[in-house]
């Protein structure tokens, strides 16, 4: 049986501005689908295709790029499929419009198409940028205490607590304070 485990830091994994855009889009889709106040001169199937495609991409984009990807894709897929399948029965219950399987198909095809493009962009662009930033951050954090050996020998002090003017003041060897970060493979397993 499928069990969805929510990350402990779920609110931190969401982007508030995209969540607000998602809420506005849902409201727009509800007004468009449940009332006759807005008339869009486009095919009904094209409206379903684009409407649910944009909904799926906004739902996916609501998560930060650093959120666990398995959780993001499972959640996005499940919620999008649920919205695609339930929109037509709700429309049939709440309005005079009839249930139409072609609309459900347009919903699912639009969401799947747009999510495929989002997946490609995420995999080939966004995650590479995230990995590059993570590597840069790890290489910058590789050594702490002193910036360079030359600066330490010159008595470099930037005024922060814990940064000493020289190795002699610390009564330790410089090699004792230069600490390596864990290997990249260990960082990847701890991030999951």
Backbone as CSV, one residue per row, in Angstrom:
resi,resn,N_x,N_y,N_z,CA_x,CA_y,CA_z,C_x,C_y,C_z
1,UNK,0.842,-1.180,0.000,0.000,0.000,0.000,0.889,1.246,0.000
2,UNK,0.468,2.255,-0.716,1.233,3.489,-0.835,1.043,4.327,0.422
3,UNK,2.146,4.709,1.036,2.088,5.546,2.225,2.861,6.821,1.945
4,UNK,2.231,7.950,2.184,2.859,9.235,1.924,3.433,9.770,3.223
5,UNK,4.733,9.865,3.295,5.399,10.400,4.478,5.725,11.867,4.218
6,UNK,5.138,12.730,5.017,5.381,14.154,4.861,6.719,14.529,5.483
7,UNK,7.510,15.352,4.806,8.748,15.810,5.421,8.434,16.684,6.632
8,UNK,9.295,16.622,7.625,9.078,17.401,8.843,9.102,18.898,8.559
9,UNK,9.850,19.307,7.566,9.972,20.730,7.249,9.145,21.118,6.022
10,UNK,7.939,20.560,5.903,7.108,20.826,4.726,6.843,22.313,4.506
11,UNK,6.446,23.100,5.535,6.233,24.525,5.259,7.484,25.221,4.727
12,UNK,8.652,24.797,5.163,9.894,25.402,4.671,10.186,24.981,3.242
13,UNK,9.588,23.879,2.802,9.822,23.394,1.442,8.925,24.087,0.425
14,UNK,7.976,24.894,0.885,7.046,25.572,-0.016,7.481,27.009,-0.270
15,UNK,7.167,27.494,-1.463,7.448,28.881,-1.816,6.145,29.664,-1.710
16,UNK,6.047,30.604,-0.764,4.784,31.313,-0.521,4.231,32.045,-1.741
17,UNK,5.083,32.658,-2.535,4.583,33.402,-3.697,3.939,32.469,-4.721
18,UNK,4.518,31.288,-4.916,3.945,30.337,-5.874,2.681,29.707,-5.296
19,UNK,2.643,29.491,-3.983,1.424,28.976,-3.349,0.290,29.983,-3.525
20,UNK,0.585,31.275,-3.408,-0.430,32.310,-3.634,-0.898,32.302,-5.090
21,UNK,0.027,32.154,-6.029,-0.345,32.073,-7.450,-1.179,30.828,-7.718
22,UNK,-0.848,29.718,-7.064,-1.614,28.480,-7.201,-3.034,28.670,-6.684
23,UNK,-3.180,29.332,-5.539,-4.516,29.593,-4.985,-5.324,30.488,-5.925
24,UNK,-4.686,31.506,-6.482,-5.378,32.391,-7.429,-5.792,31.623,-8.686
25,UNK,-4.935,30.740,-9.179,-5.262,29.947,-10.369,-6.418,28.991,-10.091
26,UNK,-6.412,28.373,-8.907,-7.523,27.488,-8.530,-8.832,28.261,-8.470
27,UNK,-8.788,29.465,-7.921,-9.989,30.303,-7.862,-10.457,30.661,-9.269
28,UNK,-9.521,31.004,-10.146,-9.868,31.321,-11.530,-10.506,30.118,-12.225
29,UNK,-9.917,28.924,-12.039,-10.487,27.717,-12.644,-11.875,27.415,-12.090
30,UNK,-12.069,27.646,-10.792,-13.384,27.405,-10.190,-14.423,28.358,-10.767
31,UNK,-14.076,29.624,-10.890,-15.013,30.597,-11.470,-15.291,30.255,-12.926
32,UNK,-14.268,29.877,-13.654,-14.421,29.535,-15.065,-15.263,28.277,-15.254
33,UNK,-15.075,27.282,-14.387,-15.764,26.009,-14.560,-17.134,25.920,-13.922
34,UNK,-17.361,26.680,-12.859,-18.616,26.526,-12.121,-19.613,27.646,-12.362
35,UNK,-19.203,28.712,-13.000,-20.136,29.812,-13.276,-20.104,30.137,-14.765
36,UNK,-21.008,30.973,-15.165,-21.056,31.421,-16.565,-20.663,32.894,-16.666
37,UNK,-19.917,33.403,-15.667,-19.573,34.820,-15.651,-18.471,35.183,-16.639
38,UNK,-17.575,34.254,-16.916,-16.470,34.521,-17.841,-16.639,33.622,-19.063
39,UNK,-16.621,34.249,-20.228,-16.681,33.465,-21.466,-15.357,33.642,-22.203
40,UNK,-14.659,32.544,-22.387,-13.378,32.561,-23.095,-13.614,31.985,-24.487
41,UNK,-13.263,32.740,-25.542,-13.531,32.272,-26.906,-12.515,31.240,-27.407
42,UNK,-12.293,30.208,-26.616,-11.375,29.129,-26.979,-12.126,27.821,-26.787
43,UNK,-11.728,26.807,-27.502,-12.333,25.486,-27.373,-12.348,25.033,-25.914
44,UNK,-13.426,24.370,-25.530,-13.571,23.859,-24.164,-12.440,22.891,-23.822
45,UNK,-12.072,22.044,-24.756,-11.000,21.065,-24.516,-9.646,21.758,-24.358
46,UNK,-9.401,22.803,-25.127,-8.156,23.565,-24.994,-8.098,24.258,-23.635
47,UNK,-9.246,24.749,-23.161,-9.292,25.356,-21.830,-8.928,24.333,-20.758
48,UNK,-9.481,23.131,-20.864,-9.163,22.077,-19.900,-7.685,21.701,-19.982
49,UNK,-7.166,21.550,-21.190,-5.771,21.164,-21.396,-4.827,22.182,-20.761
50,UNK,-4.997,23.448,-21.108,-4.107,24.495,-20.607,-4.360,24.765,-19.122
51,UNK,-5.621,24.801,-18.726,-5.947,25.098,-17.328,-5.326,24.113,-16.355
52,UNK,-5.477,22.825,-16.626,-4.923,21.819,-15.726,-3.421,21.638,-15.927
53,UNK,-2.916,21.969,-17.105,-1.467,21.958,-17.298,-0.788,23.022,-16.455
54,UNK,-1.335,24.226,-16.481,-0.779,25.310,-15.660,-0.945,24.986,-14.176
55,UNK,-2.082,24.409,-13.811,-2.305,23.998,-12.420,-1.225,23.018,-11.965
56,UNK,-0.914,22.038,-12.790,0.098,21.037,-12.439,1.478,21.667,-12.289
57,UNK,1.835,22.562,-13.193,3.149,23.207,-13.118,3.235,24.118,-11.894
58,UNK,2.154,24.836,-11.586,2.160,25.676,-10.387,2.274,24.830,-9.124
59,UNK,1.580,23.705,-9.103,1.666,22.814,-7.945,3.089,22.287,-7.784
60,UNK,3.701,21.880,-8.874,5.089,21.414,-8.820,6.026,22.540,-8.397
61,UNK,5.817,23.729,-8.941,6.699,24.864,-8.662,6.521,25.421,-7.257
62,UNK,5.452,25.032,-6.571,5.241,25.509,-5.205,6.302,24.969,-4.256
63,UNK,6.961,23.887,-4.640,8.018,23.311,-3.809,9.360,23.912,-4.200
64,UNK,10.186,24.156,-3.216,11.532,24.679,-3.472,12.354,23.631,-4.228
65,UNK,13.321,24.069,-5.028,14.148,23.116,-5.778,14.964,22.177,-4.891
66,UNK,15.152,22.545,-3.629,15.935,21.710,-2.724,15.087,20.691,-1.975
67,UNK,13.768,20.718,-2.155,12.894,19.742,-1.492,13.157,18.357,-2.081
68,UNK,12.945,17.299,-1.295,13.180,15.938,-1.816,12.345,15.681,-3.067
69,UNK,12.999,15.341,-4.166,12.312,15.237,-5.460,11.288,14.114,-5.495
70,UNK,11.565,12.994,-4.839,10.598,11.896,-4.845,9.292,12.348,-4.217
71,UNK,9.379,13.016,-3.087,8.178,13.523,-2.425,7.455,14.536,-3.304
72,UNK,8.208,15.442,-3.910,7.605,16.487,-4.748,6.851,15.868,-5.919
73,UNK,7.473,14.913,-6.618,6.825,14.325,-7.792,5.632,13.466,-7.406
74,UNK,5.735,12.712,-6.327,4.585,11.901,-5.898,3.420,12.783,-5.481
75,UNK,3.708,13.811,-4.715,2.652,14.712,-4.256,2.024,15.453,-5.426
76,UNK,2.851,15.984,-6.299,2.337,16.710,-7.463,1.490,15.798,-8.340
77,UNK,1.984,14.605,-8.624,1.235,13.669,-9.464,-0.091,13.265,-8.850
78,UNK,-0.080,12.937,-7.558,-1.311,12.491,-6.897,-2.346,13.609,-6.823
79,UNK,-1.928,14.803,-6.415,-2.882,15.910,-6.294,-3.398,16.371,-7.656
80,UNK,-2.533,16.362,-8.656,-2.968,16.756,-9.998,-3.957,15.747,-10.564
81,UNK,-3.669,14.468,-10.417,-4.587,13.434,-10.901,-5.932,13.520,-10.181
82,UNK,-5.888,13.760,-8.886,-7.121,13.913,-8.114,-7.942,15.097,-8.626
83,UNK,-7.276,16.217,-8.874,-7.977,17.394,-9.396,-8.539,17.129,-10.790
84,UNK,-7.764,16.446,-11.631,-8.222,16.141,-12.995,-9.465,15.260,-12.982
85,UNK,-9.481,14.277,-12.098,-10.597,13.330,-12.069,-11.825,13.876,-11.351
86,UNK,-11.630,14.712,-10.341,-12.773,15.199,-9.559,-13.412,16.469,-10.109
87,UNK,-12.745,17.148,-11.013,-13.308,18.408,-11.502,-14.613,18.206,-12.264
88,UNK,-14.675,17.188,-13.088,-15.897,16.950,-13.870,-17.078,16.490,-13.014
89,UNK,-16.918,15.532,-12.089,-18.056,15.193,-11.231,-18.540,16.379,-10.394
90,UNK,-17.607,17.199,-9.902,-18.017,18.387,-9.148,-18.769,19.365,-10.038
91,UNK,-18.306,19.526,-11.242,-18.978,20.415,-12.186,-20.382,19.897,-12.500
92,UNK,-20.536,18.583,-12.651,-21.852,18.000,-12.929,-22.784,18.134,-11.728
93,UNK,-22.222,18.045,-10.515,-23.038,18.176,-9.304,-23.468,19.611,-9.032
94,UNK,-22.573,20.556,-9.245,-22.817,21.934,-8.834,-23.372,22.831,-9.935
95,UNK,-23.325,22.388,-11.176,-23.833,23.215,-12.277,-24.765,22.375,-13.144
96,UNK,-25.233,22.990,-14.193,-26.097,22.274,-15.137,-25.292,21.635,-16.267
97,UNK,-23.983,21.779,-16.231,-23.138,21.203,-17.274,-23.048,19.695,-17.082
98,UNK,-23.064,18.936,-18.172,-22.994,17.473,-18.043,-21.554,16.982,-17.854
99,UNK,-21.437,15.793,-17.285,-20.142,15.128,-17.135,-19.655,14.723,-18.521
100,UNK,-18.383,14.957,-18.806,-17.838,14.640,-20.122,-16.463,13.989,-19.957
101,UNK,-16.358,12.729,-20.420,-15.091,12.013,-20.323,-14.009,12.677,-21.160
102,UNK,-14.389,13.349,-22.232,-13.399,14.040,-23.066,-12.741,15.188,-22.290
103,UNK,-13.507,15.842,-21.413,-12.929,16.886,-20.565,-11.930,16.296,-19.570
104,UNK,-12.270,15.136,-19.003,-11.346,14.461,-18.081,-10.062,14.090,-18.822
105,UNK,-10.203,13.584,-20.039,-9.026,13.228,-20.844,-8.187,14.466,-21.151
106,UNK,-8.840,15.583,-21.480,-8.104,16.826,-21.744,-7.384,17.303,-20.484
107,UNK,-8.039,17.162,-19.327,-7.398,17.527,-18.053,-6.121,16.717,-17.840
108,UNK,-6.237,15.399,-17.972,-5.107,14.505,-17.706,-3.996,14.716,-18.731
109,UNK,-4.355,14.839,-20.001,-3.335,15.055,-21.037,-2.615,16.393,-20.859
110,UNK,-3.362,17.429,-20.521,-2.743,18.738,-20.287,-1.796,18.707,-19.106
111,UNK,-2.260,18.118,-18.004,-1.409,18.033,-16.812,-0.168,17.195,-17.093
112,UNK,-0.343,16.060,-17.760,0.799,15.186,-18.050,1.790,15.869,-18.996
113,UNK,1.292,16.553,-20.007,2.178,17.240,-20.960,2.979,18.344,-20.284
114,UNK,2.292,19.170,-19.521,2.970,20.274,-18.856,3.943,19.754,-17.793
115,UNK,3.558,18.690,-17.077,4.463,18.121,-16.073,5.688,17.478,-16.713
116,UNK,5.528,16.920,-17.902,6.692,16.360,-18.598,7.699,17.461,-18.911
117,UNK,7.211,18.589,-19.387,8.102,19.720,-19.673,8.746,20.217,-18.373
118,UNK,7.956,20.285,-17.293,8.505,20.708,-15.996,9.558,19.721,-15.503
119,UNK,9.310,18.431,-15.705,10.275,17.412,-15.292,11.583,17.564,-16.058
120,UNK,11.480,17.788,-17.367,12.689,17.964,-18.174,13.470,19.194,-17.711
121,UNK,12.766,20.297,-17.490,13.440,21.512,-17.021,14.051,21.298,-15.644
122,UNK,13.329,20.604,-14.772,13.840,20.344,-13.427,15.074,19.462,-13.478
123,UNK,15.003,18.424,-14.260,16.105,17.459,-14.310,17.345,18.030,-14.988
124,UNK,17.169,18.718,-16.094,18.318,19.141,-16.885,18.812,20.547,-16.579
125,UNK,17.995,21.361,-15.931,18.429,22.733,-15.648,18.468,22.994,-14.144
126,UNK,17.327,22.909,-13.493,17.212,23.323,-12.094,18.073,22.473,-11.172
127,UNK,17.999,21.160,-11.288,18.765,20.306,-10.380,20.268,20.417,-10.618
128,UNK,20.676,20.735,-11.822,22.106,20.966,-12.068,22.564,22.243,-11.376
129,UNK,21.713,23.270,-11.402,22.041,24.513,-10.703,22.102,24.268,-9.203
130,UNK,21.141,23.518,-8.671,21.126,23.199,-7.238,22.381,22.421,-6.858
131,UNK,22.758,21.440,-7.665,23.958,20.650,-7.375,25.209,21.517,-7.437
132,UNK,25.277,22.417,-8.401,26.432,23.306,-8.516,26.525,24.212,-7.290
133,UNK,25.382,24.762,-6.855,25.388,25.608,-5.654,25.781,24.802,-4.426
134,UNK,25.296,23.582,-4.332,25.626,22.729,-3.188,27.131,22.424,-3.169
135,UNK,27.692,22.110,-4.344,29.134,21.849,-4.409,29.938,23.092,-4.040
136,UNK,29.503,24.258,-4.539,30.208,25.495,-4.235,30.138,25.794,-2.739
137,UNK,28.964,25.602,-2.147,28.793,25.849,-0.720,29.663,24.896,0.099
138,UNK,29.738,23.639,-0.340,30.564,22.674,0.385,32.046,23.001,0.238
139,UNK,32.470,23.455,-0.930,33.885,23.782,-1.095,34.235,25.051,-0.329
140,UNK,33.299,25.999,-0.217,33.550,27.201,0.569,33.601,26.877,2.053
141,UNK,32.820,25.901,2.489,32.779,25.540,3.903,33.825,24.493,4.260
142,UNK,34.655,24.145,3.306,35.630,23.074,3.534,36.592,23.412,4.670
143,UNK,37.047,24.631,4.712,37.971,25.043,5.762,37.348,26.189,6.545
144,UNK,37.505,26.137,7.837,37.012,27.220,8.669,38.124,27.615,9.620
145,UNK,37.974,28.729,10.260,38.976,29.182,11.216,39.906,30.208,10.604
146,UNK,40.440,29.919,9.446,41.302,30.858,8.736,40.928,30.815,7.264
147,UNK,41.168,31.900,6.565,40.815,31.953,5.149,41.859,31.237,4.295
148,UNK,43.095,31.628,4.421,44.183,30.967,3.689,45.380,30.871,4.619
149,UNK,46.311,30.037,4.264,47.509,29.907,5.092,48.315,31.202,5.101
150,UNK,48.353,31.911,3.959,49.086,33.171,3.894,48.466,34.194,4.832
151,UNK,47.129,34.271,4.836,46.464,35.219,5.723,46.693,34.851,7.181
152,UNK,46.735,33.566,7.482,46.986,33.141,8.858,48.399,33.514,9.287
153,UNK,49.359,33.354,8.382,50.739,33.694,8.710,50.923,35.193,8.873
154,UNK,50.105,35.991,8.151,50.200,37.446,8.257,49.428,37.976,9.457
155,UNK,48.719,37.118,10.166,47.946,37.571,11.313,46.582,38.099,10.908
156,UNK,45.963,37.485,9.916,44.652,37.915,9.430,43.606,37.761,10.521
157,UNK,42.794,38.800,10.724,41.697,38.739,11.693,40.564,39.581,11.141
158,UNK,39.406,38.961,10.897,38.281,39.722,10.347,37.332,40.216,11.432
159,UNK,37.701,40.064,12.703,36.884,40.595,13.782,35.792,39.673,14.266
160,UNK,35.634,38.505,13.687,34.596,37.576,14.119,35.125,36.693,15.239
161,UNK,34.241,36.313,16.131,34.631,35.402,17.200,35.046,34.077,16.593
162,UNK,36.054,33.480,17.146,36.489,32.180,16.674,37.531,32.249,15.578
163,UNK,37.810,33.424,15.052,38.853,33.558,14.041,40.052,34.181,14.730
164,UNK,41.132,33.464,14.775,42.305,33.890,15.519,43.286,34.593,14.603
165,UNK,44.114,35.438,15.216,45.076,36.200,14.437,46.190,35.320,13.900
166,UNK,46.580,34.337,14.640,47.634,33.453,14.152,47.513,32.111,14.842
167,UNK,48.229,31.141,14.312,48.195,29.807,14.903,48.860,29.800,16.271
168,UNK,49.827,30.705,16.498,50.513,30.738,17.785,49.559,31.107,18.915
169,UNK,48.601,32.016,18.659,47.650,32.406,19.691,46.738,31.259,20.082
170,UNK,46.511,30.322,19.185,45.607,29.208,19.465,46.316,28.068,20.159
171,UNK,47.622,28.060,20.117,48.420,26.991,20.705,48.091,25.639,20.080
172,UNK,47.774,25.635,18.780,47.544,24.401,18.032,48.180,24.552,16.667
173,UNK,48.351,23.470,16.009,48.859,23.497,14.649,47.720,23.862,13.700
174,UNK,48.037,24.559,12.616,47.009,24.916,11.640,46.326,23.685,11.075
175,UNK,47.051,22.605,10.898,46.452,21.400,10.345,45.379,20.828,11.266
176,UNK,45.457,21.128,12.560,44.446,20.621,13.489,43.113,21.345,13.348
177,UNK,43.120,22.584,12.850,41.855,23.310,12.752,41.264,23.301,11.352
178,UNK,42.012,22.832,10.364,41.474,22.744,9.014,40.668,21.456,8.921
179,UNK,39.362,21.609,8.875,38.468,20.459,8.957,37.811,20.231,7.612
180,UNK,37.868,19.007,7.146,37.191,18.652,5.903,35.713,18.426,6.162
181,UNK,34.891,18.762,5.175,33.472,18.427,5.238,33.322,16.959,4.889
182,UNK,32.165,16.361,5.198,31.987,14.956,4.833,32.016,14.792,3.322
183,UNK,32.347,13.614,2.839,32.360,13.392,1.396,30.990,13.673,0.791
184,UNK,30.987,14.010,-0.484,29.747,14.352,-1.172,28.745,13.216,-1.107
185,UNK,29.187,11.971,-1.177,28.258,10.840,-1.120,27.580,10.768,0.238
186,UNK,28.275,11.094,1.319,27.659,11.090,2.648,26.661,12.226,2.775
187,UNK,26.957,13.372,2.160,26.024,14.497,2.209,24.751,14.167,1.453
188,UNK,24.868,13.436,0.343,23.679,13.066,-0.429,22.783,12.122,0.353
189,UNK,23.365,11.158,1.050,22.542,10.205,1.796,21.899,10.861,2.998
190,UNK,22.550,11.849,3.606,21.936,12.520,4.746,20.840,13.471,4.303
191,UNK,20.887,13.966,3.052,19.852,14.868,2.550,18.567,14.137,2.232
192,UNK,18.634,12.832,2.012,17.438,12.067,1.669,16.698,11.716,2.867
